[in-house]
Coordinates of N, CA, C and O in Angstrom, one line a residue:
M1 N 63.2 7.9 51.7 CA 63.6 6.5 51.0 C 63.8 5.6 52.2 O 64.6 5.8 53.1
N2 N 63.1 4.4 52.3 CA 63.3 3.4 53.3 C 64.2 2.4 52.9 O 63.7 1.4 51.9
L3 N 65.7 2.5 53.0 CA 66.5 1.5 52.7 C 66.4 0.2 53.1 O 66.8 -0.9 52.3
E4 N 66.0 0.0 54.4 CA 65.6 -1.2 54.7 C 64.5 -2.0 54.1 O 64.7 -3.2 53.9
K5 N 63.6 -1.2 53.7 CA 62.5 -2.0 52.8 C 63.0 -2.2 51.4 O 62.8 -3.4 50.9
L6 N 64.0 -1.6 50.9 CA 64.4 -1.7 49.5 C 65.3 -2.9 49.7 O 65.3 -3.8 48.8
F7 N 66.2 -3.1 50.6 CA 67.3 -4.2 50.7 C 66.7 -5.4 51.6 O 67.3 -6.4 51.5
G8 N 65.7 -5.2 52.2 CA 65.1 -6.3 53.0 C 65.8 -6.5 54.4 O 65.3 -7.5 55.0
S9 N 66.7 -5.7 54.7 CA 67.5 -5.9 56.0 C 68.1 -4.9 56.4 O 69.0 -4.1 55.7
K10 N 68.0 -4.4 57.6 CA 68.7 -3.4 58.4 C 70.2 -3.8 58.4 O 71.1 -2.9 58.1
T11 N 70.6 -4.9 58.6 CA 71.9 -5.4 58.8 C 72.8 -5.1 57.4 O 73.7 -4.5 57.3
K12 N 72.0 -5.5 56.3 CA 72.6 -5.3 55.0 C 72.9 -3.8 54.6 O 73.9 -3.4 54.1
V13 N 71.8 -3.1 54.9 CA 71.8 -1.5 54.9 C 73.0 -1.0 55.5 O 74.0 -0.4 55.0
D14 N 73.2 -1.6 56.8 CA 74.2 -1.0 57.7 C 75.6 -1.3 57.1 O 76.7 -0.6 57.1
I15 N 75.8 -2.7 56.7 CA 76.9 -3.1 55.8 C 77.3 -2.3 54.8 O 78.4 -1.7 54.7
L16 N 76.4 -1.9 53.8 CA 76.6 -1.1 52.7 C 77.0 0.5 53.2 O 77.8 0.9 52.5
K17 N 76.4 1.0 54.2 CA 76.5 2.2 54.5 C 78.0 2.4 54.9 O 78.8 3.3 54.8
Y18 N 78.3 1.2 55.8 CA 79.9 1.3 56.3 C 80.8 1.2 55.1 O 81.7 1.8 55.1
L19 N 80.4 0.2 54.4 CA 81.5 0.3 53.0 C 81.5 1.7 52.0 O 82.4 1.9 51.6
I20 N 80.5 2.2 52.2 CA 80.3 3.4 51.2 C 80.9 4.5 51.8 O 81.8 5.4 51.3
F21 N 80.6 4.8 53.1 CA 80.9 6.1 53.7 C 82.0 6.0 55.0 O 82.6 6.9 55.2
R22 N 82.4 4.8 55.3 CA 83.4 4.7 56.4 C 84.7 4.2 55.7 O 85.8 4.8 55.6
R23 N 84.7 2.8 55.3 CA 86.0 2.3 54.8 C 85.7 1.2 53.9 O 84.7 0.3 54.4
Q24 N 86.5 0.6 53.2 CA 86.3 -0.5 52.5 C 87.5 -1.6 52.9 O 88.4 -1.1 53.8
W25 N 87.7 -2.7 52.4 CA 88.6 -3.8 52.8 C 88.7 -4.0 54.4 O 89.6 -3.6 54.9
V26 N 87.4 -4.4 54.7 CA 87.3 -4.6 56.2 C 86.9 -6.0 56.4 O 86.2 -6.7 55.6
S27 N 87.3 -6.7 57.7 CA 87.0 -8.1 57.9 C 85.5 -7.8 58.6 O 85.1 -7.0 58.9
M28 N 85.1 -9.2 58.5 CA 83.8 -9.4 58.9 C 83.7 -9.2 60.5 O 82.8 -8.8 61.1
R29 N 84.8 -9.4 61.1 CA 85.1 -9.3 62.5 C 85.0 -7.9 62.9 O 84.4 -7.3 64.0
A30 N 85.7 -7.1 62.1 CA 85.8 -5.7 62.2 C 84.1 -5.1 62.0 O 83.8 -4.1 62.9
L31 N 83.5 -5.5 61.1 CA 82.1 -5.0 60.9 C 81.1 -5.5 62.1 O 80.3 -4.6 62.6
E32 N 81.5 -6.8 62.8 CA 80.7 -7.1 64.0 C 80.9 -6.2 65.1 O 80.2 -5.6 65.8
T33 N 82.3 -5.8 65.2 CA 82.5 -4.7 66.4 C 82.0 -3.2 66.1 O 81.5 -2.9 66.8
E34 N 82.1 -2.7 64.8 CA 81.6 -1.6 64.5 C 80.2 -1.5 64.3 O 79.7 -0.4 64.9
L35 N 79.6 -2.3 63.9 CA 78.0 -2.4 63.7 C 77.2 -2.7 64.8 O 76.1 -2.6 64.7
W36 N 77.9 -3.7 65.7 CA 77.2 -4.2 66.7 C 76.2 -5.3 66.2 O 75.0 -5.5 66.9
W37 N 76.1 -5.8 65.2 CA 75.4 -6.9 64.8 C 76.3 -8.2 65.1 O 77.5 -8.2 65.2
T38 N 75.7 -9.3 65.2 CA 76.1 -10.5 65.4 C 76.9 -11.0 64.2 O 76.7 -10.7 63.2
F39 N 78.0 -12.0 64.5 CA 78.8 -12.4 63.4 C 78.0 -13.3 62.4 O 78.1 -13.0 61.2
P40 N 77.0 -14.1 62.9 CA 76.1 -14.8 61.9 C 75.2 -13.9 61.1 O 75.1 -14.2 59.9
A41 N 74.7 -12.8 61.7 CA 73.9 -12.0 60.9 C 74.7 -11.3 59.7 O 74.2 -11.1 58.6
I42 N 76.1 -10.8 60.2 CA 76.8 -10.2 59.2 C 77.3 -11.2 58.1 O 77.2 -10.9 56.8
K43 N 77.6 -12.5 58.5 CA 78.0 -13.4 57.7 C 76.9 -13.8 56.5 O 77.0 -13.7 55.3
K44 N 75.7 -14.0 57.1 CA 74.6 -14.1 56.3 C 74.4 -12.9 55.3 O 74.1 -13.2 54.0
Q45 N 74.4 -11.8 55.6 CA 74.2 -10.5 54.8 C 75.3 -10.5 53.8 O 75.0 -10.0 52.6
T46 N 76.5 -10.5 54.3 CA 77.7 -10.4 53.3 C 77.8 -11.5 52.1 O 77.9 -11.3 51.1
D47 N 77.4 -12.8 52.6 CA 77.1 -13.7 51.7 C 76.1 -13.5 50.6 O 76.2 -13.5 49.5
S48 N 74.9 -12.9 51.1 CA 73.9 -12.4 50.1 C 74.4 -11.2 49.2 O 74.1 -11.4 48.0
L49 N 75.0 -10.4 49.8 CA 75.6 -9.4 48.9 C 76.8 -10.0 48.0 O 76.8 -9.2 46.8
D50 N 77.4 -10.8 48.4 CA 78.2 -11.6 47.4 C 77.7 -12.1 46.3 O 78.1 -12.1 45.2
D51 N 76.8 -13.0 46.5 CA 76.0 -13.6 45.6 C 75.2 -12.7 44.6 O 75.1 -13.0 43.5
A52 N 74.9 -11.6 45.1 CA 74.2 -10.5 44.2 C 75.4 -9.7 43.5 O 75.0 -8.9 42.7
W53 N 76.6 -10.1 43.6 CA 77.7 -9.2 42.7 C 77.8 -7.8 43.1 O 78.2 -7.0 42.4
I54 N 77.5 -7.5 44.5 CA 77.6 -6.2 44.9 C 79.0 -6.1 45.5 O 79.5 -4.9 45.6
I55 N 79.2 -7.0 46.4 CA 80.5 -6.8 47.2 C 81.4 -8.0 46.7 O 80.9 -8.9 46.0
K56 N 82.8 -8.0 47.1 CA 83.7 -9.0 46.8 C 84.3 -9.3 48.1 O 84.5 -8.5 49.0
I57 N 84.4 -10.6 48.5 CA 85.0 -11.0 49.7 C 86.3 -11.8 49.4 O 86.4 -12.7 48.7
D58 N 87.6 -11.0 49.4 CA 88.6 -11.6 49.2 C 89.1 -12.5 50.3 O 89.3 -12.1 51.5
K59 N 89.4 -13.8 50.0 CA 89.6 -14.7 51.1 C 91.1 -15.0 51.2 O 91.4 -15.8 50.2
E60 N 91.9 -14.6 52.0 CA 93.2 -14.8 52.0 C 93.4 -16.2 53.1 O 92.4 -16.6 53.7
H61 N 94.6 -16.6 53.4 CA 94.9 -17.7 54.2 C 94.4 -17.3 55.7 O 93.8 -18.2 56.3
T62 N 94.6 -16.1 56.2 CA 94.4 -16.0 57.7 C 93.3 -14.8 57.9 O 92.9 -14.6 59.0
W63 N 93.0 -14.1 56.9 CA 91.7 -13.1 57.1 C 90.9 -13.0 55.8 O 91.4 -13.2 54.8
W64 N 89.8 -12.5 55.8 CA 88.9 -12.2 54.7 C 88.7 -10.7 54.6 O 88.7 -10.0 55.8
S65 N 88.7 -10.1 53.6 CA 88.5 -8.7 53.4 C 87.1 -8.3 52.5 O 87.1 -9.0 51.4
I66 N 86.5 -7.5 52.8 CA 85.2 -7.1 52.1 C 85.3 -5.9 51.7 O 85.6 -4.9 52.1
H67 N 84.8 -5.7 50.3 CA 84.8 -4.2 49.7 C 83.8 -4.2 48.6 O 83.3 -5.3 48.0
L68 N 83.3 -3.1 48.3 CA 82.3 -2.9 47.3 C 83.0 -3.2 46.0 O 84.1 -2.8 45.6
K69 N 82.2 -3.8 44.9 CA 82.7 -3.9 43.7 C 82.8 -2.5 43.1 O 81.9 -1.8 43.0
P70 N 84.0 -2.1 42.3 CA 84.0 -0.8 41.7 C 83.0 -0.5 40.6 O 82.5 0.6 40.5
S71 N 82.5 -1.7 39.9 CA 81.5 -1.4 39.0 C 80.2 -1.0 39.5 O 79.3 -0.3 38.8
V72 N 79.8 -1.3 40.9 CA 78.5 -0.7 41.4 C 78.6 0.4 42.5 O 77.8 0.8 43.0
Q73 N 79.9 0.7 43.0 CA 80.2 1.5 43.9 C 79.4 2.7 43.8 O 78.8 3.3 44.6
W74 N 79.7 3.4 42.5 CA 79.1 4.8 42.4 C 77.7 4.8 42.3 O 76.9 5.7 42.8
I75 N 77.0 3.5 42.0 CA 75.5 3.7 42.0 C 75.0 3.6 43.5 O 74.1 4.3 43.6
F76 N 75.6 2.8 44.3 CA 75.1 2.6 45.5 C 75.5 3.9 46.4 O 74.7 4.3 47.2
R77 N 76.5 4.6 46.1 CA 76.9 5.6 46.6 C 75.8 6.9 46.3 O 75.2 7.6 47.2
E78 N 75.5 7.0 45.1 CA 74.3 7.9 44.8 C 73.1 7.6 45.5 O 72.3 8.5 45.9
L79 N 72.7 6.2 45.5 CA 71.5 5.9 46.0 C 71.6 6.2 47.6 O 70.5 6.7 48.0
F80 N 72.7 5.8 48.2 CA 72.6 6.2 49.6 C 72.7 7.9 49.9 O 72.1 8.2 50.9
F81 N 73.3 8.4 49.0 CA 73.3 9.9 49.2 C 71.8 10.4 49.0 O 71.4 11.4 49.8
E82 N 71.1 9.7 48.1 CA 69.8 10.3 47.9 C 68.9 10.1 49.1 O 68.1 10.7 49.7
A83 N 69.2 8.7 49.6 CA 68.5 8.4 50.9 C 68.8 9.4 51.9 O 67.9 9.7 52.8
L84 N 70.0 9.7 52.2 CA 70.6 10.7 53.2 C 69.8 12.2 52.8 O 69.2 12.6 54.1
K85 N 69.8 12.5 51.8 CA 69.1 13.9 51.4 C 67.6 13.6 51.9 O 67.0 14.7 52.4
Q86 N 67.0 12.6 51.5 CA 65.5 12.2 51.8 C 65.3 12.3 53.3 O 64.5 13.0 54.1
N87 N 66.3 11.6 54.2 CA 66.1 11.8 55.6 C 66.2 13.3 56.2 O 65.5 13.5 57.1
L88 N 67.2 14.0 55.4 CA 67.3 15.3 56.0 C 66.0 16.3 55.6 O 65.8 17.0 56.4
I89 N 65.6 15.7 54.4 CA 64.2 16.6 54.0 C 63.2 16.2 55.1 O 62.5 17.4 55.4
D90 N 63.2 15.3 55.5 CA 62.1 14.7 56.4 C 62.2 15.7 57.9 O 61.3 16.2 58.3
I91 N 63.5 15.8 58.1 CA 63.9 16.7 59.2 C 63.4 18.1 59.1 O 62.8 18.7 60.0
F92 N 63.7 18.5 57.9 CA 63.4 20.0 57.5 C 61.8 20.0 57.5 O 61.3 21.1 57.9
E93 N 61.1 19.2 57.2 CA 59.6 19.2 56.9 C 59.0 19.4 58.2 O 57.8 19.8 58.5
E94 N 59.6 18.7 59.4 CA 59.2 19.0 61.0 C 59.0 20.3 61.2 O 58.2 20.7 62.1
E95 N 60.1 21.1 60.6 CA 60.3 22.5 61.0 C 59.8 23.4 59.8 O 60.3 24.6 59.5
W96 N 58.8 22.9 59.0 CA 58.7 23.7 57.7 C 58.1 25.1 57.9 O 58.2 25.9 56.9
E97 N 57.6 25.3 58.9 CA 57.1 26.8 59.2 C 58.2 27.7 59.5 O 58.2 29.0 59.2
Q98 N 59.4 27.3 59.8 CA 60.6 28.0 60.3 C 61.7 28.0 59.4 O 62.6 28.8 59.5
I99 N 61.8 27.1 58.4 CA 62.9 26.8 57.6 C 62.4 27.3 56.2 O 61.6 26.7 55.5
S100 N 63.1 28.4 55.7 CA 62.7 28.9 54.4 C 63.4 28.4 53.4 O 62.6 28.2 52.1
S101 N 64.4 27.9 53.5 CA 65.2 27.2 52.3 C 66.4 26.3 53.0 O 66.9 26.7 54.0
Y102 N 66.8 25.5 52.2 CA 68.1 24.8 52.5 C 68.8 24.5 51.2 O 68.1 24.4 50.1
F103 N 70.2 24.3 51.3 CA 71.0 24.1 50.1 C 72.1 23.0 50.4 O 72.6 23.1 51.5
W104 N 72.2 22.0 49.5 CA 73.2 21.1 49.6 C 74.5 21.6 49.0 O 74.5 22.1 48.2
W105 N 75.5 21.2 49.7 CA 76.7 21.7 49.4 C 77.9 20.8 49.1 O 77.8 19.8 48.3
N106 N 79.1 20.9 50.0 CA 80.4 20.2 49.6 C 80.2 18.8 49.5 O 80.6 18.1 48.5
I107 N 79.6 18.1 50.7 CA 79.5 16.7 50.7 C 78.4 16.0 49.4 O 78.5 15.0 49.0
F108 N 77.7 17.1 48.9 CA 77.0 16.7 47.8 C 77.5 17.2 46.5 O 76.7 17.5 45.6
W109 N 78.7 17.3 46.5 CA 79.6 17.6 45.2 C 79.4 19.1 44.7 O 79.3 19.3 43.5
K110 N 79.0 20.1 45.6 CA 79.1 21.5 45.1 C 80.3 22.0 45.7 O 80.7 21.8 46.8
E111 N 81.0 23.0 45.0 CA 82.3 23.7 45.4 C 82.0 24.8 46.3 O 82.4 25.9 46.1
I112 N 81.6 24.5 47.5 CA 81.3 25.8 48.5 C 82.1 25.1 49.6 O 82.3 23.9 49.9
W113 N 82.2 26.0 50.9 CA 82.9 25.7 52.1 C 82.2 25.0 52.9 O 82.6 24.6 54.1
V114 N 80.8 24.7 52.9 CA 80.1 24.3 54.0 C 79.3 23.0 53.2 O 79.3 22.9 52.0
D115 N 78.9 22.1 54.0 CA 78.2 21.0 53.5 C 76.6 21.0 53.3 O 75.8 20.6 52.5
L116 N 76.0 21.9 54.3 CA 74.5 22.0 54.3 C 74.4 23.5 54.8 O 75.0 24.0 55.7
F117 N 73.6 24.1 54.0 CA 73.3 25.5 54.3 C 71.8 25.9 54.5 O 71.0 25.4 53.7
I118 N 71.3 26.2 55.7 CA 69.9 26.3 56.0 C 69.6 27.8 56.4 O 70.3 28.6 57.2
V119 N 68.5 28.3 55.7 CA 68.1 29.5 56.0 C 66.8 29.7 56.8 O 65.8 28.7 56.3
Y120 N 66.5 30.1 58.0 CA 65.4 29.9 58.7 C 64.7 31.4 59.2 O 65.3 32.5 58.8
N121 N 63.5 31.4 59.5 CA 62.7 32.6 59.9 C 62.5 32.5 61.2 O 61.8 31.5 61.9
N122 N 62.9 33.3 62.1 CA 62.5 33.6 63.4 C 62.6 32.3 64.2 O 61.6 31.9 64.9
M123 N 63.9 31.7 64.1 CA 63.9 30.5 65.0 C 64.8 30.8 66.3 O 65.9 31.5 66.1
E124 N 64.6 30.2 67.4 CA 65.1 30.5 68.6 C 66.6 29.7 68.6 O 66.6 28.6 67.8
K125 N 67.4 30.0 69.2 CA 68.8 29.4 69.3 C 68.7 28.0 69.8 O 69.3 27.1 69.3
E126 N 68.0 27.7 70.6 CA 67.6 26.4 71.2 C 67.1 25.6 70.2 O 67.5 24.4 70.0
K127 N 66.1 26.1 69.3 CA 65.8 25.3 68.2 C 66.7 24.9 67.1 O 66.7 23.9 66.8
I128 N 67.5 25.9 66.9 CA 68.6 25.9 65.9 C 69.5 24.9 66.3 O 69.9 23.8 65.6
D129 N 70.0 24.8 67.7 CA 70.8 23.8 68.3 C 70.3 22.3 68.2 O 70.8 21.5 67.7
N130 N 68.9 22.4 68.4 CA 68.3 21.0 68.5 C 68.1 20.5 66.9 O 68.5 19.3 66.7
L131 N 68.0 21.4 66.0 CA 67.9 21.1 64.4 C 69.3 20.8 64.2 O 69.2 19.5 63.5
K132 N 70.2 21.3 64.5 CA 71.7 20.7 64.1 C 72.0 19.4 64.7 O 72.6 18.6 64.1
N133 N 71.6 19.3 66.0 CA 71.6 17.9 66.5 C 71.2 16.7 65.8 O 71.7 15.7 65.6
K134 N 69.8 17.1 65.4 CA 69.1 15.8 64.6 C 69.8 15.7 63.1 O 70.0 14.7 62.9
I135 N 70.4 16.8 62.5 CA 71.2 16.7 61.4 C 72.4 15.9 61.5 O 72.7 15.1 60.7
G136 N 73.1 16.2 62.5 CA 74.4 15.6 62.9 C 74.1 14.1 63.2 O 74.9 13.4 62.7
E137 N 73.1 13.6 63.9 CA 72.7 12.4 63.9 C 72.2 11.6 62.7 O 72.7 10.5 62.5
C138 N 71.6 12.2 61.7 CA 71.3 11.7 60.5 C 72.6 11.6 59.8 O 72.8 10.3 59.2
F139 N 73.6 12.4 59.8 CA 74.7 12.1 59.0 C 75.7 11.0 59.7 O 76.2 10.2 59.0
R140 N 75.7 11.0 61.1 CA 76.4 9.9 61.7 C 75.9 8.6 61.5 O 76.5 7.4 61.5
D141 N 74.5 8.5 61.3 CA 73.7 7.2 60.8 C 74.5 6.7 59.6 O 74.3 5.3 59.3
Y142 N 75.0 7.5 58.7 CA 75.7 7.1 57.6 C 77.3 7.1 57.4 O 77.9 7.1 56.4
W143 N 77.6 7.1 58.8 CA 79.1 7.1 58.9 C 79.7 8.3 58.6 O 81.0 8.3 58.2
I144 N 79.2 9.4 58.4 CA 79.8 10.8 58.3 C 79.9 11.5 59.4 O 79.0 12.0 59.9
E145 N 81.2 11.6 60.0 CA 81.5 12.1 61.3 C 81.3 13.6 61.2 O 81.1 14.3 62.3
T146 N 82.1 14.1 60.2 CA 82.4 15.5 60.2 C 81.6 16.1 59.0 O 81.6 15.7 57.9
V147 N 80.7 17.1 59.4 CA 79.9 17.9 58.5 C 79.7 19.3 59.0 O 79.8 19.6 60.2
S148 N 79.8 20.2 58.0 CA 79.7 21.7 58.2 C 78.4 22.1 57.9 O 77.9 22.2 56.9
I149 N 77.7 22.6 59.0 CA 76.2 23.1 58.7 C 76.3 24.4 59.0 O 76.8 25.0 60.1
T150 N 75.8 25.3 58.0 CA 75.8 26.8 58.2 C 74.2 27.2 58.3 O 73.5 26.9 57.4
T151 N 73.8 27.8 59.6 CA 72.3 28.4 59.5 C 72.5 29.9 59.4 O 73.4 30.5 60.0
M152 N 71.4 30.5 58.9 CA 71.4 31.7 58.7 C 69.9 32.3 58.7 O 69.0 31.5 58.1
S153 N 69.7 33.5 59.5 CA 68.1 33.9 59.4 C 68.1 34.6 57.9 O 68.9 34.9 57.2
S154 N 66.6 34.6 57.6 CA 66.3 35.2 56.3 C 66.9 36.7 56.2 O 67.3 37.0 55.1
E155 N 66.6 37.4 57.2 CA 67.2 38.7 57.3 C 68.6 38.8 57.1 O 69.0 39.7 56.5
Q156 N 69.3 38.1 57.7 CA 70.8 38.0 57.7 C 71.2 37.7 56.2 O 72.2 38.3 55.6
R157 N 70.5 36.8 55.6 CA 70.7 36.4 54.1 C 70.6 37.7 53.1 O 71.4 37.9 52.3
E158 N 69.4 38.4 53.5 CA 69.1 39.4 52.5 C 70.2 40.6 52.7 O 70.6 41.1 51.8
T159 N 70.6 40.7 54.1 CA 71.5 41.8 54.3 C 72.8 41.4 53.6 O 73.6 42.3 53.0
R160 N 73.2 40.2 53.8 CA 74.7 39.8 53.0 C 74.5 40.0 51.6 O 75.5 40.2 50.8
L161 N 73.2 39.6 51.0 CA 73.0 39.8 49.5 C 73.3 41.1 49.2 O 74.0 41.4 48.2
R162 N 72.7 42.2 49.8 CA 72.8 43.5 49.7 C 74.2 44.1 49.5 O 74.6 44.9 49.0
L163 N 74.9 43.4 50.4 CA 76.5 43.8 50.8 C 77.3 42.9 50.0 O 78.5 43.2 50.0
T164 N 76.7 42.3 49.1 CA 77.5 41.4 48.1 C 78.7 40.6 48.7 O 79.8 40.4 48.3
D165 N 78.1 40.1 49.7 CA 78.8 38.8 50.6 C 79.1 37.9 49.7 O 78.5 37.2 48.9
K166 N 80.2 37.4 49.7 CA 80.8 36.4 48.8 C 80.2 35.0 49.0 O 79.8 34.3 48.0
F167 N 79.9 34.5 50.2 CA 79.3 33.4 50.4 C 77.8 33.5 50.0 O 77.4 32.6 49.3
A168 N 77.1 34.5 50.2 CA 75.8 34.5 49.8 C 75.6 34.6 48.3 O 74.8 34.1 47.8
L169 N 76.6 35.4 47.7 CA 76.7 35.3 46.2 C 76.9 34.0 45.6 O 76.4 33.6 44.5
N170 N 77.6 33.2 46.3 CA 78.0 31.8 45.8 C 76.6 31.1 45.8 O 76.3 30.1 44.8
V171 N 76.0 31.3 46.9 CA 74.7 30.5 47.0 C 73.8 30.8 45.7 O 73.3 30.0 45.1
M172 N 73.6 32.0 45.5 CA 72.8 32.5 44.4 C 73.5 31.9 43.1 O 72.7 31.5 42.2
K173 N 74.8 31.8 42.9 CA 75.5 31.3 41.7 C 75.0 29.9 41.5 O 74.7 29.6 40.5
Y174 N 75.2 29.1 42.5 CA 75.0 27.6 42.5 C 73.5 27.3 42.3 O 73.3 26.3 41.8
Y175 N 72.6 28.0 43.0 CA 71.1 27.9 43.0 C 70.4 28.7 42.2 O 69.1 28.7 42.4
N176 N 70.9 29.5 41.4 CA 70.3 30.5 40.4 C 69.0 30.9 41.0 O 67.7 30.9 40.5
N177 N 69.2 31.9 42.2 CA 68.2 32.5 42.7 C 67.1 31.9 43.5 O 65.9 32.2 43.5
I178 N 67.3 30.6 43.9 CA 66.4 29.9 44.7 C 65.9 30.7 46.0 O 67.0 31.3 46.6
R179 N 64.8 30.7 46.3 CA 64.3 31.6 47.4 C 65.2 31.2 48.7 O 65.4 30.1 49.1

């Protein structure tokens, strides 16, 4: 999903990502510092989002504070999480021959101890580390700093299932025998 095309501006998307995943009640100057966009660009896009009733700008005497309107916050959170998932799927498709399956977890509202679980076939350690770095960059692009990624070979997964490993069984429980 290309959010920049949907919203018509990378600056607008960056502001929304920041408000959804980093923090609310932030000033335009703080956005300028954190996002590395110019103040006029941020002002233009926040005014546009305010006109669209997506954000609210509380104008106090000495400072302004920006936050998402509660009525639309969950909609945008879902939309941006879906975009994050699609970006991750694009990364997985680059390695489609070696990744046999992947599972969304904690950060995607599943009650397990990791955020992302990847099962691979015959992948070298260097490629696994490279894949984890790409995934980490993808999450950081959405202001999600800490993410727990678990990788496991297909053989390890099958062995753990045979030994009734709690983690492997929880994967089966939540994903109902997905390969």
